[in-house]
């Protein structure tokens, strides 16, 4: 009764802290019933599953429509000094959530969204802590996106082909592999040491398969063209450093 008549209690309920408590409470309640088969600590707060579980309005809407929760209007209108909100058993909560969570996910299209997210995962989906799922994704990502995990001529070759309609640059011997040549490795390492921290970051992100726009977002450039121009300048500098021509002007 005091929750609706005592201003101190009302201020508490209307506070940001209470709202955060409710978000976390629903998250802990519904997560294991969402069919994700992973622990809460696996994903980051950017993952759609995390956002869905922290959105009480979805779950409350279904519970009200299914008659599990009464409308707030009826609570306010019918409240009496003797009104008591009792606890329910764990068994009851389990039975309700087994029914409500799947219905809510189907009703609001959550399953389809999560299926797409699973197919196109990204690093931001995972929590910063180690997990087997995160490690598996990382290995899969580099296997698919990165032919060579080191900064090498091959990275510049890919950029050259993309920027010159698929044309190859002229080189004396196609069998040359910098990663297999110790002297070339040292040369590349010396070149990398001459670059600024931001330039090294740009190259590393490009080798990892990020697009120009994705790199721009990460390093703070406004447009993807700025990244392309920066890579062209780095490529030209690399040509001067190694006395090779790999197609950068």
PDB file of C-alpha atoms in Angstrom:
ATOM      1  CA  UNK A   1       0.000   0.000   0.000  1.00  0.00           C
ATOM      2  CA  UNK A   2       2.835   2.402   0.838  1.00  0.00           C
ATOM      3  CA  UNK A   3       4.287   1.832  -2.611  1.00  0.00           C
ATOM      4  CA  UNK A   4       1.375   3.832  -4.018  1.00  0.00           C
ATOM      5  CA  UNK A   5       0.754   6.330  -1.202  1.00  0.00           C
ATOM      6  CA  UNK A   6       4.111   7.113   0.426  1.00  0.00           C
ATOM      7  CA  UNK A   7       6.088   9.687  -1.556  1.00  0.00           C
ATOM      8  CA  UNK A   8       9.403   8.377  -0.297  1.00  0.00           C
ATOM      9  CA  UNK A   9       8.528   4.940  -1.663  1.00  0.00           C
ATOM     10  CA  UNK A  10       7.208   6.455  -4.885  1.00  0.00           C
ATOM     11  CA  UNK A  11      10.462   8.376  -5.432  1.00  0.00           C
ATOM     12  CA  UNK A  12      12.381   5.153  -4.933  1.00  0.00           C
ATOM     13  CA  UNK A  13      10.299   3.342  -7.553  1.00  0.00           C
ATOM     14  CA  UNK A  14      10.695   6.219  -9.999  1.00  0.00           C
ATOM     15  CA  UNK A  15      14.482   6.356  -9.570  1.00  0.00           C
ATOM     16  CA  UNK A  16      17.009   5.261 -12.196  1.00  0.00           C
ATOM     17  CA  UNK A  17      18.474   2.769  -9.731  1.00  0.00           C
ATOM     18  CA  UNK A  18      15.146   0.970  -9.391  1.00  0.00           C
ATOM     19  CA  UNK A  19      14.743   0.884 -13.183  1.00  0.00           C
ATOM     20  CA  UNK A  20      18.203  -0.685 -13.539  1.00  0.00           C
ATOM     21  CA  UNK A  21      17.277  -3.230 -10.886  1.00  0.00           C
ATOM     22  CA  UNK A  22      14.183  -4.196 -12.890  1.00  0.00           C
ATOM     23  CA  UNK A  23      16.195  -4.495 -16.116  1.00  0.00           C
ATOM     24  CA  UNK A  24      18.665  -6.838 -14.450  1.00  0.00           C
ATOM     25  CA  UNK A  25      15.901  -8.793 -12.727  1.00  0.00           C
ATOM     26  CA  UNK A  26      14.130  -9.556 -16.002  1.00  0.00           C
ATOM     27  CA  UNK A  27      17.450 -10.406 -17.620  1.00  0.00           C
ATOM     28  CA  UNK A  28      18.229 -13.003 -14.957  1.00  0.00           C
ATOM     29  CA  UNK A  29      14.697 -14.396 -15.112  1.00  0.00           C
ATOM     30  CA  UNK A  30      14.281 -14.864 -18.872  1.00  0.00           C
ATOM     31  CA  UNK A  31      17.810 -15.621 -20.131  1.00  0.00           C
ATOM     32  CA  UNK A  32      17.835 -19.369 -19.549  1.00  0.00           C
ATOM     33  CA  UNK A  33      14.453 -19.710 -21.265  1.00  0.00           C
ATOM     34  CA  UNK A  34      15.499 -17.905 -24.468  1.00  0.00           C
ATOM     35  CA  UNK A  35      17.041 -21.022 -26.030  1.00  0.00           C
ATOM     36  CA  UNK A  36      20.505 -19.499 -26.400  1.00  0.00           C
ATOM     37  CA  UNK A  37      22.357 -22.373 -24.713  1.00  0.00           C
ATOM     38  CA  UNK A  38      25.117 -20.036 -23.489  1.00  0.00           C
ATOM     39  CA  UNK A  39      25.789 -18.336 -20.188  1.00  0.00           C
ATOM     40  CA  UNK A  40      24.936 -14.685 -19.613  1.00  0.00           C
ATOM     41  CA  UNK A  41      28.616 -13.801 -19.316  1.00  0.00           C
ATOM     42  CA  UNK A  42      29.415 -14.865 -22.902  1.00  0.00           C
ATOM     43  CA  UNK A  43      27.851 -11.946 -24.750  1.00  0.00           C
ATOM     44  CA  UNK A  44      28.431  -8.226 -24.387  1.00  0.00           C
ATOM     45  CA  UNK A  45      25.790  -5.616 -23.714  1.00  0.00           C
ATOM     46  CA  UNK A  46      25.752  -4.868 -27.457  1.00  0.00           C
ATOM     47  CA  UNK A  47      24.392  -8.303 -28.360  1.00  0.00           C
ATOM     48  CA  UNK A  48      20.676  -8.248 -29.322  1.00  0.00           C
ATOM     49  CA  UNK A  49      19.931 -11.163 -26.972  1.00  0.00           C
ATOM     50  CA  UNK A  50      21.330  -9.112 -24.094  1.00  0.00           C
ATOM     51  CA  UNK A  51      19.234  -6.115 -25.144  1.00  0.00           C
ATOM     52  CA  UNK A  52      16.060  -8.206 -25.479  1.00  0.00           C
ATOM     53  CA  UNK A  53      16.525  -9.759 -22.055  1.00  0.00           C
ATOM     54  CA  UNK A  54      17.022  -6.296 -20.544  1.00  0.00           C
ATOM     55  CA  UNK A  55      13.791  -4.937 -22.075  1.00  0.00           C
ATOM     56  CA  UNK A  56      10.991  -5.575 -19.518  1.00  0.00           C
ATOM     57  CA  UNK A  57       8.327  -4.045 -21.777  1.00  0.00           C
ATOM     58  CA  UNK A  58       8.413  -7.087 -24.088  1.00  0.00           C
ATOM     59  CA  UNK A  59       7.940  -9.635 -21.342  1.00  0.00           C
ATOM     60  CA  UNK A  60       5.453  -7.563 -19.328  1.00  0.00           C
ATOM     61  CA  UNK A  61       3.248  -7.055 -22.390  1.00  0.00           C
ATOM     62  CA  UNK A  62       2.923 -10.792 -22.980  1.00  0.00           C
ATOM     63  CA  UNK A  63       2.363 -11.537 -19.291  1.00  0.00           C
ATOM     64  CA  UNK A  64      -0.426  -8.980 -19.138  1.00  0.00           C
ATOM     65  CA  UNK A  65      -2.036 -10.253 -22.330  1.00  0.00           C
ATOM     66  CA  UNK A  66      -1.852 -13.825 -21.011  1.00  0.00           C
ATOM     67  CA  UNK A  67      -3.359 -12.818 -17.670  1.00  0.00           C
ATOM     68  CA  UNK A  68      -0.239 -13.533 -15.630  1.00  0.00           C
ATOM     69  CA  UNK A  69       0.107  -9.903 -14.552  1.00  0.00           C
ATOM     70  CA  UNK A  70      -2.827  -7.539 -13.953  1.00  0.00           C
ATOM     71  CA  UNK A  71      -2.817  -4.117 -15.653  1.00  0.00           C
ATOM     72  CA  UNK A  72      -1.182  -1.426 -13.547  1.00  0.00           C
ATOM     73  CA  UNK A  73      -4.468   0.511 -13.604  1.00  0.00           C
ATOM     74  CA  UNK A  74      -6.271  -2.223 -11.709  1.00  0.00           C
ATOM     75  CA  UNK A  75      -3.510  -2.353  -9.103  1.00  0.00           C
ATOM     76  CA  UNK A  76      -3.738   1.379  -8.502  1.00  0.00           C
ATOM     77  CA  UNK A  77      -7.534   1.471  -8.427  1.00  0.00           C
ATOM     78  CA  UNK A  78      -7.962  -1.572  -6.205  1.00  0.00           C
ATOM     79  CA  UNK A  79      -5.121  -0.962  -3.758  1.00  0.00           C
ATOM     80  CA  UNK A  80      -6.140  -1.089  -0.097  1.00  0.00           C
ATOM     81  CA  UNK A  81      -4.202  -0.715   3.183  1.00  0.00           C
ATOM     82  CA  UNK A  82      -4.579  -4.457   3.661  1.00  0.00           C
ATOM     83  CA  UNK A  83      -3.354  -5.363   0.162  1.00  0.00           C
ATOM     84  CA  UNK A  84      -0.401  -7.731   0.316  1.00  0.00           C
ATOM     85  CA  UNK A  85       1.807  -8.821  -2.566  1.00  0.00           C
ATOM     86  CA  UNK A  86       2.995 -12.281  -1.665  1.00  0.00           C
ATOM     87  CA  UNK A  87       5.849 -14.307  -3.077  1.00  0.00           C
ATOM     88  CA  UNK A  88       5.332 -17.084  -5.612  1.00  0.00           C
ATOM     89  CA  UNK A  89       7.162 -20.390  -5.711  1.00  0.00           C
ATOM     90  CA  UNK A  90      10.122 -21.175  -7.934  1.00  0.00           C
ATOM     91  CA  UNK A  91       8.020 -23.874  -9.569  1.00  0.00           C
ATOM     92  CA  UNK A  92       5.376 -21.331 -10.532  1.00  0.00           C
ATOM     93  CA  UNK A  93       7.983 -18.932 -11.949  1.00  0.00           C
ATOM     94  CA  UNK A  94       9.522 -21.767 -13.960  1.00  0.00           C
ATOM     95  CA  UNK A  95       6.158 -22.811 -15.399  1.00  0.00           C
ATOM     96  CA  UNK A  96       5.243 -19.246 -16.343  1.00  0.00           C
ATOM     97  CA  UNK A  97       8.568 -18.418 -17.991  1.00  0.00           C
ATOM     98  CA  UNK A  98       8.621 -21.656 -19.985  1.00  0.00           C
ATOM     99  CA  UNK A  99       5.386 -20.470 -21.550  1.00  0.00           C
ATOM    100  CA  UNK A 100       5.831 -16.697 -21.678  1.00  0.00           C
ATOM    101  CA  UNK A 101       9.400 -16.396 -22.981  1.00  0.00           C
ATOM    102  CA  UNK A 102       8.952 -18.476 -26.185  1.00  0.00           C
ATOM    103  CA  UNK A 103       5.634 -16.739 -26.895  1.00  0.00           C
ATOM    104  CA  UNK A 104       7.228 -13.324 -26.478  1.00  0.00           C
ATOM    105  CA  UNK A 105      10.199 -14.160 -28.698  1.00  0.00           C
ATOM    106  CA  UNK A 106       7.912 -15.422 -31.453  1.00  0.00           C
ATOM    107  CA  UNK A 107       5.509 -12.509 -31.087  1.00  0.00           C
ATOM    108  CA  UNK A 108       8.171  -9.825 -31.461  1.00  0.00           C
ATOM    109  CA  UNK A 109      10.362 -11.580 -34.051  1.00  0.00           C
ATOM    110  CA  UNK A 110      13.291 -12.118 -31.716  1.00  0.00           C
ATOM    111  CA  UNK A 111      14.120 -15.589 -33.039  1.00  0.00           C
ATOM    112  CA  UNK A 112      14.606 -14.330 -36.588  1.00  0.00           C
ATOM    113  CA  UNK A 113      16.812 -11.471 -35.429  1.00  0.00           C
ATOM    114  CA  UNK A 114      18.979 -13.719 -33.267  1.00  0.00           C
ATOM    115  CA  UNK A 115      19.332 -16.214 -36.125  1.00  0.00           C
ATOM    116  CA  UNK A 116      20.735 -13.488 -38.385  1.00  0.00           C
ATOM    117  CA  UNK A 117      23.033 -12.248 -35.617  1.00  0.00           C
ATOM    118  CA  UNK A 118      24.364 -15.769 -35.090  1.00  0.00           C
ATOM    119  CA  UNK A 119      25.110 -16.103 -38.797  1.00  0.00           C
ATOM    120  CA  UNK A 120      26.886 -12.742 -38.959  1.00  0.00           C
ATOM    121  CA  UNK A 121      28.655 -12.494 -35.619  1.00  0.00           C
ATOM    122  CA  UNK A 122      31.219  -9.807 -34.856  1.00  0.00           C
ATOM    123  CA  UNK A 123      33.772  -9.154 -32.124  1.00  0.00           C
ATOM    124  CA  UNK A 124      31.491  -6.637 -30.418  1.00  0.00           C
ATOM    125  CA  UNK A 125      28.955  -9.389 -29.705  1.00  0.00           C
ATOM    126  CA  UNK A 126      31.212 -10.987 -27.096  1.00  0.00           C
ATOM    127  CA  UNK A 127      32.146  -9.958 -23.580  1.00  0.00           C
ATOM    128  CA  UNK A 128      35.742  -8.847 -23.008  1.00  0.00           C
ATOM    129  CA  UNK A 129      36.418 -11.916 -20.863  1.00  0.00           C
ATOM    130  CA  UNK A 130      37.665 -15.179 -22.324  1.00  0.00           C
ATOM    131  CA  UNK A 131      35.130 -17.776 -23.383  1.00  0.00           C
ATOM    132  CA  UNK A 132      35.281 -20.827 -25.621  1.00  0.00           C
ATOM    133  CA  UNK A 133      32.564 -19.342 -27.826  1.00  0.00           C
ATOM    134  CA  UNK A 134      34.555 -16.142 -28.275  1.00  0.00           C
ATOM    135  CA  UNK A 135      37.722 -18.092 -29.033  1.00  0.00           C
ATOM    136  CA  UNK A 136      35.908 -20.292 -31.584  1.00  0.00           C
ATOM    137  CA  UNK A 137      34.519 -17.218 -33.321  1.00  0.00           C
ATOM    138  CA  UNK A 138      37.935 -15.554 -33.359  1.00  0.00           C
ATOM    139  CA  UNK A 139      39.552 -18.601 -34.955  1.00  0.00           C
ATOM    140  CA  UNK A 140      36.752 -18.885 -37.503  1.00  0.00           C
ATOM    141  CA  UNK A 141      36.919 -15.181 -38.316  1.00  0.00           C
ATOM    142  CA  UNK A 142      40.636 -15.169 -39.009  1.00  0.00           C
ATOM    143  CA  UNK A 143      40.376 -18.397 -40.975  1.00  0.00           C
ATOM    144  CA  UNK A 144      37.755 -16.885 -43.269  1.00  0.00           C
ATOM    145  CA  UNK A 145      38.895 -13.263 -43.418  1.00  0.00           C
ATOM    146  CA  UNK A 146      42.661 -13.339 -43.112  1.00  0.00           C
ATOM    147  CA  UNK A 147      44.929 -15.181 -45.483  1.00  0.00           C
ATOM    148  CA  UNK A 148      48.019 -13.980 -43.632  1.00  0.00           C
ATOM    149  CA  UNK A 149      47.872 -12.679 -40.069  1.00  0.00           C
ATOM    150  CA  UNK A 150      51.079 -10.630 -40.483  1.00  0.00           C
ATOM    151  CA  UNK A 151      51.514  -7.314 -42.249  1.00  0.00           C
ATOM    152  CA  UNK A 152      52.882  -8.324 -45.636  1.00  0.00           C
ATOM    153  CA  UNK A 153      52.920  -7.607 -49.347  1.00  0.00           C
ATOM    154  CA  UNK A 154      49.879  -9.820 -49.717  1.00  0.00           C
ATOM    155  CA  UNK A 155      47.858  -7.312 -47.713  1.00  0.00           C
ATOM    156  CA  UNK A 156      48.879  -4.561 -50.109  1.00  0.00           C
ATOM    157  CA  UNK A 157      48.186  -6.880 -53.039  1.00  0.00           C
ATOM    158  CA  UNK A 158      44.589  -7.309 -51.963  1.00  0.00           C
ATOM    159  CA  UNK A 159      44.128  -3.547 -51.662  1.00  0.00           C
ATOM    160  CA  UNK A 160      45.746  -3.012 -55.041  1.00  0.00           C
ATOM    161  CA  UNK A 161      43.426  -5.501 -56.732  1.00  0.00           C
ATOM    162  CA  UNK A 162      40.354  -3.923 -55.133  1.00  0.00           C
ATOM    163  CA  UNK A 163      41.431  -0.440 -56.195  1.00  0.00           C
ATOM    164  CA  UNK A 164      42.478  -1.382 -59.737  1.00  0.00           C
ATOM    165  CA  UNK A 165      39.583  -3.527 -60.993  1.00  0.00           C
ATOM    166  CA  UNK A 166      41.194  -6.804 -60.018  1.00  0.00           C
ATOM    167  CA  UNK A 167      44.491  -6.169 -61.814  1.00  0.00           C
ATOM    168  CA  UNK A 168      47.634  -7.810 -60.472  1.00  0.00           C
ATOM    169  CA  UNK A 169      50.799  -5.820 -59.840  1.00  0.00           C
ATOM    170  CA  UNK A 170      53.961  -6.791 -61.693  1.00  0.00           C
ATOM    171  CA  UNK A 171      56.469  -8.774 -59.694  1.00  0.00           C
ATOM    172  CA  UNK A 172      59.417 -10.859 -60.674  1.00  0.00           C
ATOM    173  CA  UNK A 173      58.522 -14.101 -58.927  1.00  0.00           C
ATOM    174  CA  UNK A 174      55.022 -15.136 -57.812  1.00  0.00           C
ATOM    175  CA  UNK A 175      56.520 -17.743 -55.508  1.00  0.00           C
ATOM    176  CA  UNK A 176      58.002 -15.095 -53.200  1.00  0.00           C
ATOM    177  CA  UNK A 177      56.370 -15.236 -49.760  1.00  0.00           C
ATOM    178  CA  UNK A 178      57.471 -12.632 -47.232  1.00  0.00           C
ATOM    179  CA  UNK A 179      56.227 -14.692 -44.312  1.00  0.00           C
ATOM    180  CA  UNK A 180      58.484 -17.504 -45.419  1.00  0.00           C
ATOM    181  CA  UNK A 181      61.511 -15.301 -45.939  1.00  0.00           C
ATOM    182  CA  UNK A 182      63.392 -14.276 -42.809  1.00  0.00           C
ATOM    183  CA  UNK A 183      65.115 -11.280 -44.354  1.00  0.00           C
ATOM    184  CA  UNK A 184      61.851  -9.952 -45.727  1.00  0.00           C
ATOM    185  CA  UNK A 185      60.221 -10.402 -42.340  1.00  0.00           C
ATOM    186  CA  UNK A 186      62.884  -8.269 -40.737  1.00  0.00           C
ATOM    187  CA  UNK A 187      62.433  -5.639 -43.450  1.00  0.00           C
ATOM    188  CA  UNK A 188      58.700  -5.504 -42.850  1.00  0.00           C
ATOM    189  CA  UNK A 189      59.224  -5.250 -39.100  1.00  0.00           C
ATOM    190  CA  UNK A 190      61.623  -2.342 -39.600  1.00  0.00           C
ATOM    191  CA  UNK A 191      59.084  -0.635 -41.833  1.00  0.00           C
ATOM    192  CA  UNK A 192      56.327  -1.132 -39.266  1.00  0.00           C
ATOM    193  CA  UNK A 193      58.535   0.493 -36.634  1.00  0.00           C
ATOM    194  CA  UNK A 194      58.618   3.680 -38.721  1.00  0.00           C
ATOM    195  CA  UNK A 195      54.832   4.026 -38.709  1.00  0.00           C
ATOM    196  CA  UNK A 196      52.737   5.881 -36.204  1.00  0.00           C
ATOM    197  CA  UNK A 197      50.549   3.925 -33.832  1.00  0.00           C
ATOM    198  CA  UNK A 198      47.425   4.905 -35.784  1.00  0.00           C
ATOM    199  CA  UNK A 199      48.937   3.820 -39.120  1.00  0.00           C
ATOM    200  CA  UNK A 200      49.880   0.456 -37.639  1.00  0.00           C
ATOM    201  CA  UNK A 201      46.354   0.091 -36.304  1.00  0.00           C
ATOM    202  CA  UNK A 202      44.894   0.882 -39.726  1.00  0.00           C
ATOM    203  CA  UNK A 203      47.066  -1.748 -41.408  1.00  0.00           C
ATOM    204  CA  UNK A 204      46.328  -4.392 -38.810  1.00  0.00           C
ATOM    205  CA  UNK A 205      42.579  -3.789 -39.065  1.00  0.00           C
ATOM    206  CA  UNK A 206      42.756  -3.935 -42.857  1.00  0.00           C
ATOM    207  CA  UNK A 207      44.622  -7.244 -42.778  1.00  0.00           C
ATOM    208  CA  UNK A 208      41.998  -8.584 -40.360  1.00  0.00           C
ATOM    209  CA  UNK A 209      39.363  -7.965 -43.009  1.00  0.00           C
ATOM    210  CA  UNK A 210      37.687  -4.781 -41.821  1.00  0.00           C
ATOM    211  CA  UNK A 211      36.186  -2.474 -44.459  1.00  0.00           C
ATOM    212  CA  UNK A 212      37.387   1.092 -44.925  1.00  0.00           C
ATOM    213  CA  UNK A 213      34.286   2.426 -43.184  1.00  0.00           C
ATOM    214  CA  UNK A 214      34.676   0.029 -40.252  1.00  0.00           C
ATOM    215  CA  UNK A 215      38.296   1.122 -39.874  1.00  0.00           C
ATOM    216  CA  UNK A 216      37.272   4.778 -40.054  1.00  0.00           C
ATOM    217  CA  UNK A 217      34.796   4.240 -37.234  1.00  0.00           C
ATOM    218  CA  UNK A 218      37.402   2.513 -35.082  1.00  0.00           C
ATOM    219  CA  UNK A 219      40.261   4.988 -35.533  1.00  0.00           C
ATOM    220  CA  UNK A 220      38.165   8.150 -35.516  1.00  0.00           C
ATOM    221  CA  UNK A 221      38.147   9.200 -39.171  1.00  0.00           C
ATOM    222  CA  UNK A 222      34.967  10.789 -40.497  1.00  0.00           C
ATOM    223  CA  UNK A 223      34.907   9.020 -43.878  1.00  0.00           C
ATOM    224  CA  UNK A 224      36.165   5.796 -45.400  1.00  0.00           C
ATOM    225  CA  UNK A 225      37.983   7.755 -48.117  1.00  0.00           C
ATOM    226  CA  UNK A 226      40.334   9.132 -45.474  1.00  0.00           C
ATOM    227  CA  UNK A 227      41.330   5.570 -44.598  1.00  0.00           C
ATOM    228  CA  UNK A 228      41.897   4.684 -48.256  1.00  0.00           C
ATOM    229  CA  UNK A 229      44.113   7.739 -48.745  1.00  0.00           C
ATOM    230  CA  UNK A 230      46.068   6.828 -45.622  1.00  0.00           C
ATOM    231  CA  UNK A 231      46.618   3.260 -46.848  1.00  0.00           C
ATOM    232  CA  UNK A 232      47.764   4.585 -50.244  1.00  0.00           C
ATOM    233  CA  UNK A 233      50.321   6.814 -48.506  1.00  0.00           C
ATOM    234  CA  UNK A 234      51.523   3.926 -46.366  1.00  0.00           C
ATOM    235  CA  UNK A 235      51.787   1.767 -49.487  1.00  0.00           C
ATOM    236  CA  UNK A 236      53.887   4.388 -51.242  1.00  0.00           C
ATOM    237  CA  UNK A 237      56.118   4.664 -48.198  1.00  0.00           C
ATOM    238  CA  UNK A 238      56.480   0.873 -48.128  1.00  0.00           C
ATOM    239  CA  UNK A 239      57.573   0.887 -51.779  1.00  0.00           C
ATOM    240  CA  UNK A 240      60.283   3.439 -51.010  1.00  0.00           C
ATOM    241  CA  UNK A 241      61.387   1.517 -47.933  1.00  0.00           C
ATOM    242  CA  UNK A 242      61.663  -1.845 -49.707  1.00  0.00           C
ATOM    243  CA  UNK A 243      62.564  -0.555 -53.177  1.00  0.00           C
ATOM    244  CA  UNK A 244      59.662  -2.491 -54.691  1.00  0.00           C
ATOM    245  CA  UNK A 245      56.744  -1.528 -56.913  1.00  0.00           C
ATOM    246  CA  UNK A 246      53.437  -2.935 -55.713  1.00  0.00           C
ATOM    247  CA  UNK A 247      51.176  -0.488 -57.522  1.00  0.00           C
ATOM    248  CA  UNK A 248      50.870   2.442 -55.141  1.00  0.00           C
ATOM    249  CA  UNK A 249      51.474   5.906 -56.551  1.00  0.00           C
TER     250      UNK A 249
END
